Amino acid sequence: MLIYLLRHGLTAYNAEKRYQGQRDIPLSPEGLAQLRCADIHPKVVYISPLCRTRQTAEVLFPQAKLVPVEDLKEMCFGSFEGRNYIEMEHDPDYLAWVAANCESPCPDGERKADFCQRICNAFSALVDKALAQKEEMLVILAHGGTQMAAMERYALPHRDYYDWCAPNAGGFVLDARDWTERHQLYLVDTVRYTKEDRS
């Protein structure tokens, strides 16, 4: 079985490098215009409940049934959401969080370790279900953080968390042949579903 683990299209917050987290920010007009229909045709696509994933999936997979999964949501960045690093360069809470390699809890937000566990639980349940149903393809369209958490835990070759964030409307194709025995996934390809990128 092949797994497509994809990221939503461009938002205004992405363009402005703002922490987006669980704010329900839509795609920007530019982000929507960049998208193109995907070259695969899944019957079902699993998305997060946030509108930017639904909007992206509706363009990429117009015929698919979209199934929201609550625990695929992006990390909650608490009081950092809506702000960018320039606006927070003198914020002591932000500076302390960065100094801790972003591992400590965000004020009013999630701890990275808890977020990663939430994502991996949701992701692995979807993989188990798809394999049990003998599906040939599993498509999950969520967030950069969703990708980073799942890929760091399960993907080979191994890379660190921050090395696994795909560009907007981009992602990874993974082979699940050893999932049942080893909970490992093999990176097969990268994809990006924007009009300027046909690879």
JSON list of C-alpha atoms in Angstrom, two decimals:
[
{"chain": "A", "resi": 1, "resn": "MET", "atom": "CA", "xyz": [0.00, 0.00, 0.00]},
{"chain": "A", "resi": 2, "resn": "LEU", "atom": "CA", "xyz": [1.14, 3.53, -0.79]},
{"chain": "A", "resi": 3, "resn": "ILE", "atom": "CA", "xyz": [0.51, 6.39, 1.61]},
{"chain": "A", "resi": 4, "resn": "TYR", "atom": "CA", "xyz": [0.32, 10.00, 0.45]},
{"chain": "A", "resi": 5, "resn": "LEU", "atom": "CA", "xyz": [0.97, 12.36, 3.37]},
{"chain": "A", "resi": 6, "resn": "LEU", "atom": "CA", "xyz": [0.23, 15.86, 2.09]},
{"chain": "A", "resi": 7, "resn": "ARG", "atom": "CA", "xyz": [0.21, 19.43, 3.37]},
{"chain": "A", "resi": 8, "resn": "HIS", "atom": "CA", "xyz": [-2.46, 22.07, 2.70]},
{"chain": "A", "resi": 9, "resn": "GLY", "atom": "CA", "xyz": [-1.99, 24.93, 0.24]},
{"chain": "A", "resi": 10, "resn": "LEU", "atom": "CA", "xyz": [-0.71, 28.43, 0.95]},
{"chain": "A", "resi": 11, "resn": "THR", "atom": "CA", "xyz": [-2.42, 30.73, 3.44]},
{"chain": "A", "resi": 12, "resn": "ALA", "atom": "CA", "xyz": [-1.80, 34.39, 4.25]},
{"chain": "A", "resi": 13, "resn": "TYR", "atom": "CA", "xyz": [-0.28, 33.26, 7.57]},
{"chain": "A", "resi": 14, "resn": "ASN", "atom": "CA", "xyz": [2.16, 31.00, 5.69]},
{"chain": "A", "resi": 15, "resn": "ALA", "atom": "CA", "xyz": [3.20, 33.89, 3.45]},
{"chain": "A", "resi": 16, "resn": "GLU", "atom": "CA", "xyz": [3.72, 36.14, 6.47]},
{"chain": "A", "resi": 17, "resn": "LYS", "atom": "CA", "xyz": [5.51, 33.35, 8.43]},
{"chain": "A", "resi": 18, "resn": "ARG", "atom": "CA", "xyz": [2.97, 33.53, 11.23]},
{"chain": "A", "resi": 19, "resn": "TYR", "atom": "CA", "xyz": [2.33, 30.68, 13.64]},
{"chain": "A", "resi": 20, "resn": "GLN", "atom": "CA", "xyz": [-0.93, 29.30, 12.37]},
{"chain": "A", "resi": 21, "resn": "GLY", "atom": "CA", "xyz": [-1.52, 26.32, 14.62]},
{"chain": "A", "resi": 22, "resn": "GLN", "atom": "CA", "xyz": [-5.17, 25.57, 15.23]},
{"chain": "A", "resi": 23, "resn": "ARG", "atom": "CA", "xyz": [-6.53, 28.90, 14.01]},
{"chain": "A", "resi": 24, "resn": "ASP", "atom": "CA", "xyz": [-8.97, 28.16, 11.21]},
{"chain": "A", "resi": 25, "resn": "ILE", "atom": "CA", "xyz": [-7.21, 30.19, 8.54]},
{"chain": "A", "resi": 26, "resn": "PRO", "atom": "CA", "xyz": [-8.43, 29.69, 4.93]},
{"chain": "A", "resi": 27, "resn": "LEU", "atom": "CA", "xyz": [-6.25, 29.41, 1.87]},
{"chain": "A", "resi": 28, "resn": "SER", "atom": "CA", "xyz": [-5.24, 32.74, 0.40]},
{"chain": "A", "resi": 29, "resn": "PRO", "atom": "CA", "xyz": [-6.53, 33.63, -3.08]},
{"chain": "A", "resi": 30, "resn": "GLU", "atom": "CA", "xyz": [-2.96, 33.02, -4.30]},
{"chain": "A", "resi": 31, "resn": "GLY", "atom": "CA", "xyz": [-2.81, 29.66, -2.54]},
{"chain": "A", "resi": 32, "resn": "LEU", "atom": "CA", "xyz": [-6.10, 28.55, -4.08]},
{"chain": "A", "resi": 33, "resn": "ALA", "atom": "CA", "xyz": [-5.02, 29.69, -7.54]},
{"chain": "A", "resi": 34, "resn": "GLN", "atom": "CA", "xyz": [-1.74, 27.75, -7.30]},
{"chain": "A", "resi": 35, "resn": "LEU", "atom": "CA", "xyz": [-3.39, 24.37, -6.74]},
{"chain": "A", "resi": 36, "resn": "ARG", "atom": "CA", "xyz": [-3.93, 21.77, -9.44]},
{"chain": "A", "resi": 37, "resn": "CYS", "atom": "CA", "xyz": [-5.84, 18.53, -9.54]},
{"chain": "A", "resi": 38, "resn": "ALA", "atom": "CA", "xyz": [-3.76, 15.59, -8.33]},
{"chain": "A", "resi": 39, "resn": "ASP", "atom": "CA", "xyz": [-2.72, 12.71, -10.60]},
{"chain": "A", "resi": 40, "resn": "ILE", "atom": "CA", "xyz": [-4.15, 10.10, -8.21]},
{"chain": "A", "resi": 41, "resn": "HIS", "atom": "CA", "xyz": [-7.84, 9.40, -7.63]},
{"chain": "A", "resi": 42, "resn": "PRO", "atom": "CA", "xyz": [-8.53, 8.13, -4.12]},
{"chain": "A", "resi": 43, "resn": "LYS", "atom": "CA", "xyz": [-12.09, 7.38, -3.08]},
{"chain": "A", "resi": 44, "resn": "VAL", "atom": "CA", "xyz": [-11.47, 8.76, 0.41]},
{"chain": "A", "resi": 45, "resn": "VAL", "atom": "CA", "xyz": [-9.12, 11.49, 1.68]},
{"chain": "A", "resi": 46, "resn": "TYR", "atom": "CA", "xyz": [-8.56, 11.99, 5.40]},
{"chain": "A", "resi": 47, "resn": "ILE", "atom": "CA", "xyz": [-8.23, 15.66, 6.36]},
{"chain": "A", "resi": 48, "resn": "SER", "atom": "CA", "xyz": [-7.98, 17.71, 9.53]},
{"chain": "A", "resi": 49, "resn": "PRO", "atom": "CA", "xyz": [-11.08, 19.67, 10.61]},
{"chain": "A", "resi": 50, "resn": "LEU", "atom": "CA", "xyz": [-9.43, 22.98, 9.67]},
{"chain": "A", "resi": 51, "resn": "CYS", "atom": "CA", "xyz": [-10.79, 24.64, 6.52]},
{"chain": "A", "resi": 52, "resn": "ARG", "atom": "CA", "xyz": [-7.41, 25.01, 4.80]},
{"chain": "A", "resi": 53, "resn": "THR", "atom": "CA", "xyz": [-7.13, 21.22, 4.49]},
{"chain": "A", "resi": 54, "resn": "ARG", "atom": "CA", "xyz": [-10.68, 20.85, 3.17]},
{"chain": "A", "resi": 55, "resn": "GLN", "atom": "CA", "xyz": [-10.21, 23.65, 0.62]},
{"chain": "A", "resi": 56, "resn": "THR", "atom": "CA", "xyz": [-6.98, 22.04, -0.61]},
{"chain": "A", "resi": 57, "resn": "ALA", "atom": "CA", "xyz": [-8.52, 18.57, -0.82]},
{"chain": "A", "resi": 58, "resn": "GLU", "atom": "CA", "xyz": [-11.54, 19.86, -2.77]},
{"chain": "A", "resi": 59, "resn": "VAL", "atom": "CA", "xyz": [-9.21, 21.08, -5.55]},
{"chain": "A", "resi": 60, "resn": "LEU", "atom": "CA", "xyz": [-6.73, 18.19, -5.51]},
{"chain": "A", "resi": 61, "resn": "PHE", "atom": "CA", "xyz": [-9.32, 15.42, -5.17]},
{"chain": "A", "resi": 62, "resn": "PRO", "atom": "CA", "xyz": [-12.67, 16.75, -6.43]},
{"chain": "A", "resi": 63, "resn": "GLN", "atom": "CA", "xyz": [-14.29, 13.31, -6.56]},
{"chain": "A", "resi": 64, "resn": "ALA", "atom": "CA", "xyz": [-13.10, 12.03, -3.18]},
{"chain": "A", "resi": 65, "resn": "LYS", "atom": "CA", "xyz": [-15.09, 11.69, 0.02]},
{"chain": "A", "resi": 66, "resn": "LEU", "atom": "CA", "xyz": [-13.41, 13.91, 2.63]},
{"chain": "A", "resi": 67, "resn": "VAL", "atom": "CA", "xyz": [-13.27, 12.49, 6.16]},
{"chain": "A", "resi": 68, "resn": "PRO", "atom": "CA", "xyz": [-12.19, 14.88, 8.95]},
{"chain": "A", "resi": 69, "resn": "VAL", "atom": "CA", "xyz": [-10.04, 13.40, 11.73]},
{"chain": "A", "resi": 70, "resn": "GLU", "atom": "CA", "xyz": [-9.84, 15.63, 14.80]},
{"chain": "A", "resi": 71, "resn": "ASP", "atom": "CA", "xyz": [-6.41, 14.45, 15.94]},
{"chain": "A", "resi": 72, "resn": "LEU", "atom": "CA", "xyz": [-4.73, 15.32, 12.62]},
{"chain": "A", "resi": 73, "resn": "LYS", "atom": "CA", "xyz": [-4.96, 19.02, 13.56]},
{"chain": "A", "resi": 74, "resn": "GLU", "atom": "CA", "xyz": [-1.83, 21.14, 13.60]},
{"chain": "A", "resi": 75, "resn": "MET", "atom": "CA", "xyz": [-0.03, 21.76, 16.90]},
{"chain": "A", "resi": 76, "resn": "CYS", "atom": "CA", "xyz": [-1.64, 24.34, 19.17]},
{"chain": "A", "resi": 77, "resn": "PHE", "atom": "CA", "xyz": [0.86, 27.18, 19.57]},
{"chain": "A", "resi": 78, "resn": "GLY", "atom": "CA", "xyz": [-1.24, 28.94, 22.21]},
{"chain": "A", "resi": 79, "resn": "SER", "atom": "CA", "xyz": [-0.46, 32.64, 22.62]},
{"chain": "A", "resi": 80, "resn": "PHE", "atom": "CA", "xyz": [2.07, 32.49, 19.76]},
{"chain": "A", "resi": 81, "resn": "GLU", "atom": "CA", "xyz": [-0.66, 31.88, 17.18]},
{"chain": "A", "resi": 82, "resn": "GLY", "atom": "CA", "xyz": [-1.24, 34.75, 14.78]},
{"chain": "A", "resi": 83, "resn": "ARG", "atom": "CA", "xyz": [2.22, 36.23, 15.41]},
{"chain": "A", "resi": 84, "resn": "ASN", "atom": "CA", "xyz": [5.55, 35.78, 13.64]},
{"chain": "A", "resi": 85, "resn": "TYR", "atom": "CA", "xyz": [9.06, 35.58, 15.03]},
{"chain": "A", "resi": 86, "resn": "ILE", "atom": "CA", "xyz": [9.79, 39.25, 14.24]},
{"chain": "A", "resi": 87, "resn": "GLU", "atom": "CA", "xyz": [6.83, 40.35, 16.36]},
{"chain": "A", "resi": 88, "resn": "MET", "atom": "CA", "xyz": [7.99, 38.10, 19.20]},
{"chain": "A", "resi": 89, "resn": "GLU", "atom": "CA", "xyz": [11.73, 38.74, 19.14]},
{"chain": "A", "resi": 90, "resn": "HIS", "atom": "CA", "xyz": [11.53, 40.43, 22.57]},
{"chain": "A", "resi": 91, "resn": "ASP", "atom": "CA", "xyz": [8.82, 38.17, 24.05]},
{"chain": "A", "resi": 92, "resn": "PRO", "atom": "CA", "xyz": [10.42, 36.30, 26.99]},
{"chain": "A", "resi": 93, "resn": "ASP", "atom": "CA", "xyz": [8.02, 33.35, 26.68]},
{"chain": "A", "resi": 94, "resn": "TYR", "atom": "CA", "xyz": [8.87, 32.95, 23.01]},
{"chain": "A", "resi": 95, "resn": "LEU", "atom": "CA", "xyz": [12.61, 33.32, 23.58]},
{"chain": "A", "resi": 96, "resn": "ALA", "atom": "CA", "xyz": [12.48, 30.68, 26.34]},
{"chain": "A", "resi": 97, "resn": "TRP", "atom": "CA", "xyz": [10.54, 28.31, 24.09]},
{"chain": "A", "resi": 98, "resn": "VAL", "atom": "CA", "xyz": [13.05, 28.70, 21.24]},
{"chain": "A", "resi": 99, "resn": "ALA", "atom": "CA", "xyz": [15.95, 28.27, 23.68]},
{"chain": "A", "resi": 100, "resn": "ALA", "atom": "CA", "xyz": [14.37, 24.96, 24.73]},
{"chain": "A", "resi": 101, "resn": "ASN", "atom": "CA", "xyz": [14.44, 23.86, 21.05]},
{"chain": "A", "resi": 102, "resn": "CYS", "atom": "CA", "xyz": [10.66, 24.37, 20.99]},
{"chain": "A", "resi": 103, "resn": "GLU", "atom": "CA", "xyz": [10.27, 21.31, 23.23]},
{"chain": "A", "resi": 104, "resn": "SER", "atom": "CA", "xyz": [8.65, 23.07, 26.20]},
{"chain": "A", "resi": 105, "resn": "PRO", "atom": "CA", "xyz": [4.91, 23.84, 26.21]},
{"chain": "A", "resi": 106, "resn": "CYS", "atom": "CA", "xyz": [3.78, 26.97, 24.39]},
{"chain": "A", "resi": 107, "resn": "PRO", "atom": "CA", "xyz": [1.89, 29.29, 26.77]},
{"chain": "A", "resi": 108, "resn": "ASP", "atom": "CA", "xyz": [-1.73, 28.09, 26.59]},
{"chain": "A", "resi": 109, "resn": "GLY", "atom": "CA", "xyz": [-0.66, 25.60, 23.90]},
{"chain": "A", "resi": 110, "resn": "GLU", "atom": "CA", "xyz": [0.70, 22.10, 23.39]},
{"chain": "A", "resi": 111, "resn": "ARG", "atom": "CA", "xyz": [4.01, 20.52, 24.26]},
{"chain": "A", "resi": 112, "resn": "LYS", "atom": "CA", "xyz": [5.69, 19.18, 21.11]},
{"chain": "A", "resi": 113, "resn": "ALA", "atom": "CA", "xyz": [6.02, 15.66, 22.55]},
{"chain": "A", "resi": 114, "resn": "ASP", "atom": "CA", "xyz": [2.27, 15.54, 23.30]},
{"chain": "A", "resi": 115, "resn": "PHE", "atom": "CA", "xyz": [1.44, 16.87, 19.86]},
{"chain": "A", "resi": 116, "resn": "CYS", "atom": "CA", "xyz": [3.65, 14.25, 18.18]},
{"chain": "A", "resi": 117, "resn": "GLN", "atom": "CA", "xyz": [2.04, 11.45, 20.18]},
{"chain": "A", "resi": 118, "resn": "ARG", "atom": "CA", "xyz": [-1.44, 12.68, 19.23]},
{"chain": "A", "resi": 119, "resn": "ILE", "atom": "CA", "xyz": [-0.52, 12.77, 15.55]},
{"chain": "A", "resi": 120, "resn": "CYS", "atom": "CA", "xyz": [1.20, 9.38, 15.56]},
{"chain": "A", "resi": 121, "resn": "ASN", "atom": "CA", "xyz": [-1.75, 7.74, 17.30]},
{"chain": "A", "resi": 122, "resn": "ALA", "atom": "CA", "xyz": [-4.17, 9.11, 14.69]},
{"chain": "A", "resi": 123, "resn": "PHE", "atom": "CA", "xyz": [-1.85, 8.38, 11.76]},
{"chain": "A", "resi": 124, "resn": "SER", "atom": "CA", "xyz": [-1.07, 4.79, 12.80]},
{"chain": "A", "resi": 125, "resn": "ALA", "atom": "CA", "xyz": [-4.77, 4.05, 13.34]},
{"chain": "A", "resi": 126, "resn": "LEU", "atom": "CA", "xyz": [-5.50, 5.18, 9.75]},
{"chain": "A", "resi": 127, "resn": "VAL", "atom": "CA", "xyz": [-2.66, 3.05, 8.37]},
{"chain": "A", "resi": 128, "resn": "ASP", "atom": "CA", "xyz": [-3.82, -0.01, 10.36]},
{"chain": "A", "resi": 129, "resn": "LYS", "atom": "CA", "xyz": [-7.40, 0.46, 9.14]},
{"chain": "A", "resi": 130, "resn": "ALA", "atom": "CA", "xyz": [-6.39, 0.88, 5.48]},
{"chain": "A", "resi": 131, "resn": "LEU", "atom": "CA", "xyz": [-4.19, -2.22, 5.58]},
{"chain": "A", "resi": 132, "resn": "ALA", "atom": "CA", "xyz": [-6.92, -4.26, 7.30]},
{"chain": "A", "resi": 133, "resn": "GLN", "atom": "CA", "xyz": [-9.30, -3.24, 4.51]},
{"chain": "A", "resi": 134, "resn": "LYS", "atom": "CA", "xyz": [-6.67, -4.18, 1.91]},
{"chain": "A", "resi": 135, "resn": "GLU", "atom": "CA", "xyz": [-6.61, -0.69, 0.44]},
{"chain": "A", "resi": 136, "resn": "GLU", "atom": "CA", "xyz": [-3.99, 0.04, -2.23]},
{"chain": "A", "resi": 137, "resn": "MET", "atom": "CA", "xyz": [-3.71, 3.73, -1.28]},
{"chain": "A", "resi": 138, "resn": "LEU", "atom": "CA", "xyz": [-4.14, 5.91, 1.79]},
{"chain": "A", "resi": 139, "resn": "VAL", "atom": "CA", "xyz": [-4.29, 9.70, 1.36]},
{"chain": "A", "resi": 140, "resn": "ILE", "atom": "CA", "xyz": [-3.95, 12.01, 4.37]},
{"chain": "A", "resi": 141, "resn": "LEU", "atom": "CA", "xyz": [-4.00, 15.78, 3.77]},
{"chain": "A", "resi": 142, "resn": "ALA", "atom": "CA", "xyz": [-3.21, 17.82, 6.85]},
{"chain": "A", "resi": 143, "resn": "HIS", "atom": "CA", "xyz": [-0.44, 20.14, 8.09]},
{"chain": "A", "resi": 144, "resn": "GLY", "atom": "CA", "xyz": [3.31, 20.63, 8.15]},
{"chain": "A", "resi": 145, "resn": "GLY", "atom": "CA", "xyz": [3.42, 19.58, 11.78]},
{"chain": "A", "resi": 146, "resn": "THR", "atom": "CA", "xyz": [1.38, 16.47, 11.00]},
{"chain": "A", "resi": 147, "resn": "GLN", "atom": "CA", "xyz": [3.95, 15.50, 8.38]},
{"chain": "A", "resi": 148, "resn": "MET", "atom": "CA", "xyz": [6.93, 16.20, 10.61]},
{"chain": "A", "resi": 149, "resn": "ALA", "atom": "CA", "xyz": [5.59, 14.20, 13.55]},
{"chain": "A", "resi": 150, "resn": "ALA", "atom": "CA", "xyz": [4.63, 11.12, 11.51]},
{"chain": "A", "resi": 151, "resn": "MET", "atom": "CA", "xyz": [7.68, 11.16, 9.26]},
{"chain": "A", "resi": 152, "resn": "GLU", "atom": "CA", "xyz": [10.18, 11.53, 12.11]},
{"chain": "A", "resi": 153, "resn": "ARG", "atom": "CA", "xyz": [8.59, 8.58, 13.92]},
{"chain": "A", "resi": 154, "resn": "TYR", "atom": "CA", "xyz": [7.98, 6.18, 11.04]},
{"chain": "A", "resi": 155, "resn": "ALA", "atom": "CA", "xyz": [9.84, 7.11, 7.83]},
{"chain": "A", "resi": 156, "resn": "LEU", "atom": "CA", "xyz": [13.04, 5.64, 6.45]},
{"chain": "A", "resi": 157, "resn": "PRO", "atom": "CA", "xyz": [15.58, 6.99, 5.76]},
{"chain": "A", "resi": 158, "resn": "HIS", "atom": "CA", "xyz": [15.37, 8.61, 9.19]},
{"chain": "A", "resi": 159, "resn": "ARG", "atom": "CA", "xyz": [15.48, 12.40, 9.40]},
{"chain": "A", "resi": 160, "resn": "ASP", "atom": "CA", "xyz": [14.86, 14.80, 12.24]},
{"chain": "A", "resi": 161, "resn": "TYR", "atom": "CA", "xyz": [11.48, 16.45, 12.82]},
{"chain": "A", "resi": 162, "resn": "TYR", "atom": "CA", "xyz": [12.19, 19.79, 11.17]},
{"chain": "A", "resi": 163, "resn": "ASP", "atom": "CA", "xyz": [13.65, 18.15, 8.04]},
{"chain": "A", "resi": 164, "resn": "TRP", "atom": "CA", "xyz": [10.25, 16.72, 7.13]},
{"chain": "A", "resi": 165, "resn": "CYS", "atom": "CA", "xyz": [8.14, 19.82, 6.43]},
{"chain": "A", "resi": 166, "resn": "ALA", "atom": "CA", "xyz": [7.06, 19.78, 2.79]},
{"chain": "A", "resi": 167, "resn": "PRO", "atom": "CA", "xyz": [6.17, 22.95, 0.88]},
{"chain": "A", "resi": 168, "resn": "ASN", "atom": "CA", "xyz": [2.53, 24.00, 0.68]},
{"chain": "A", "resi": 169, "resn": "ALA", "atom": "CA", "xyz": [0.47, 21.48, -1.32]},
{"chain": "A", "resi": 170, "resn": "GLY", "atom": "CA", "xyz": [3.45, 19.13, -1.18]},
{"chain": "A", "resi": 171, "resn": "GLY", "atom": "CA", "xyz": [4.19, 15.90, 0.57]},
{"chain": "A", "resi": 172, "resn": "PHE", "atom": "CA", "xyz": [5.56, 12.41, 0.66]},
{"chain": "A", "resi": 173, "resn": "VAL", "atom": "CA", "xyz": [4.73, 9.06, -0.90]},
{"chain": "A", "resi": 174, "resn": "LEU", "atom": "CA", "xyz": [5.47, 6.16, 1.43]},
{"chain": "A", "resi": 175, "resn": "ASP", "atom": "CA", "xyz": [5.53, 2.38, 1.02]},
{"chain": "A", "resi": 176, "resn": "ALA", "atom": "CA", "xyz": [3.84, 0.53, 3.89]},
{"chain": "A", "resi": 177, "resn": "ARG", "atom": "CA", "xyz": [5.09, -2.98, 3.11]},
{"chain": "A", "resi": 178, "resn": "ASP", "atom": "CA", "xyz": [6.80, -3.40, 6.50]},
{"chain": "A", "resi": 179, "resn": "TRP", "atom": "CA", "xyz": [4.26, -1.52, 8.57]},
{"chain": "A", "resi": 180, "resn": "THR", "atom": "CA", "xyz": [2.56, -4.49, 10.20]},
{"chain": "A", "resi": 181, "resn": "GLU", "atom": "CA", "xyz": [5.78, -6.09, 11.44]},
{"chain": "A", "resi": 182, "resn": "ARG", "atom": "CA", "xyz": [8.00, -3.07, 12.07]},
{"chain": "A", "resi": 183, "resn": "HIS", "atom": "CA", "xyz": [5.89, 0.12, 11.96]},
{"chain": "A", "resi": 184, "resn": "GLN", "atom": "CA", "xyz": [8.26, 1.44, 9.31]},
{"chain": "A", "resi": 185, "resn": "LEU", "atom": "CA", "xyz": [7.49, 3.32, 6.12]},
{"chain": "A", "resi": 186, "resn": "TYR", "atom": "CA", "xyz": [9.83, 3.76, 3.17]},
{"chain": "A", "resi": 187, "resn": "LEU", "atom": "CA", "xyz": [10.05, 7.09, 1.38]},
{"chain": "A", "resi": 188, "resn": "VAL", "atom": "CA", "xyz": [9.30, 6.45, -2.29]},
{"chain": "A", "resi": 189, "resn": "ASP", "atom": "CA", "xyz": [8.81, 9.93, -3.71]},
{"chain": "A", "resi": 190, "resn": "THR", "atom": "CA", "xyz": [7.93, 13.54, -3.03]},
{"chain": "A", "resi": 191, "resn": "VAL", "atom": "CA", "xyz": [5.02, 15.31, -4.73]},
{"chain": "A", "resi": 192, "resn": "ARG", "atom": "CA", "xyz": [3.70, 18.84, -5.03]},
{"chain": "A", "resi": 193, "resn": "TYR", "atom": "CA", "xyz": [0.31, 19.68, -6.48]},
{"chain": "A", "resi": 194, "resn": "THR", "atom": "CA", "xyz": [0.82, 23.24, -7.67]},
{"chain": "A", "resi": 195, "resn": "LYS", "atom": "CA", "xyz": [0.55, 24.47, -11.24]},
{"chain": "A", "resi": 196, "resn": "GLU", "atom": "CA", "xyz": [4.23, 25.45, -11.49]},
{"chain": "A", "resi": 197, "resn": "ASP", "atom": "CA", "xyz": [5.43, 22.07, -10.20]},
{"chain": "A", "resi": 198, "resn": "ARG", "atom": "CA", "xyz": [4.55, 19.10, -12.38]},
{"chain": "A", "resi": 199, "resn": "SER", "atom": "CA", "xyz": [7.08, 16.67, -10.86]}
]
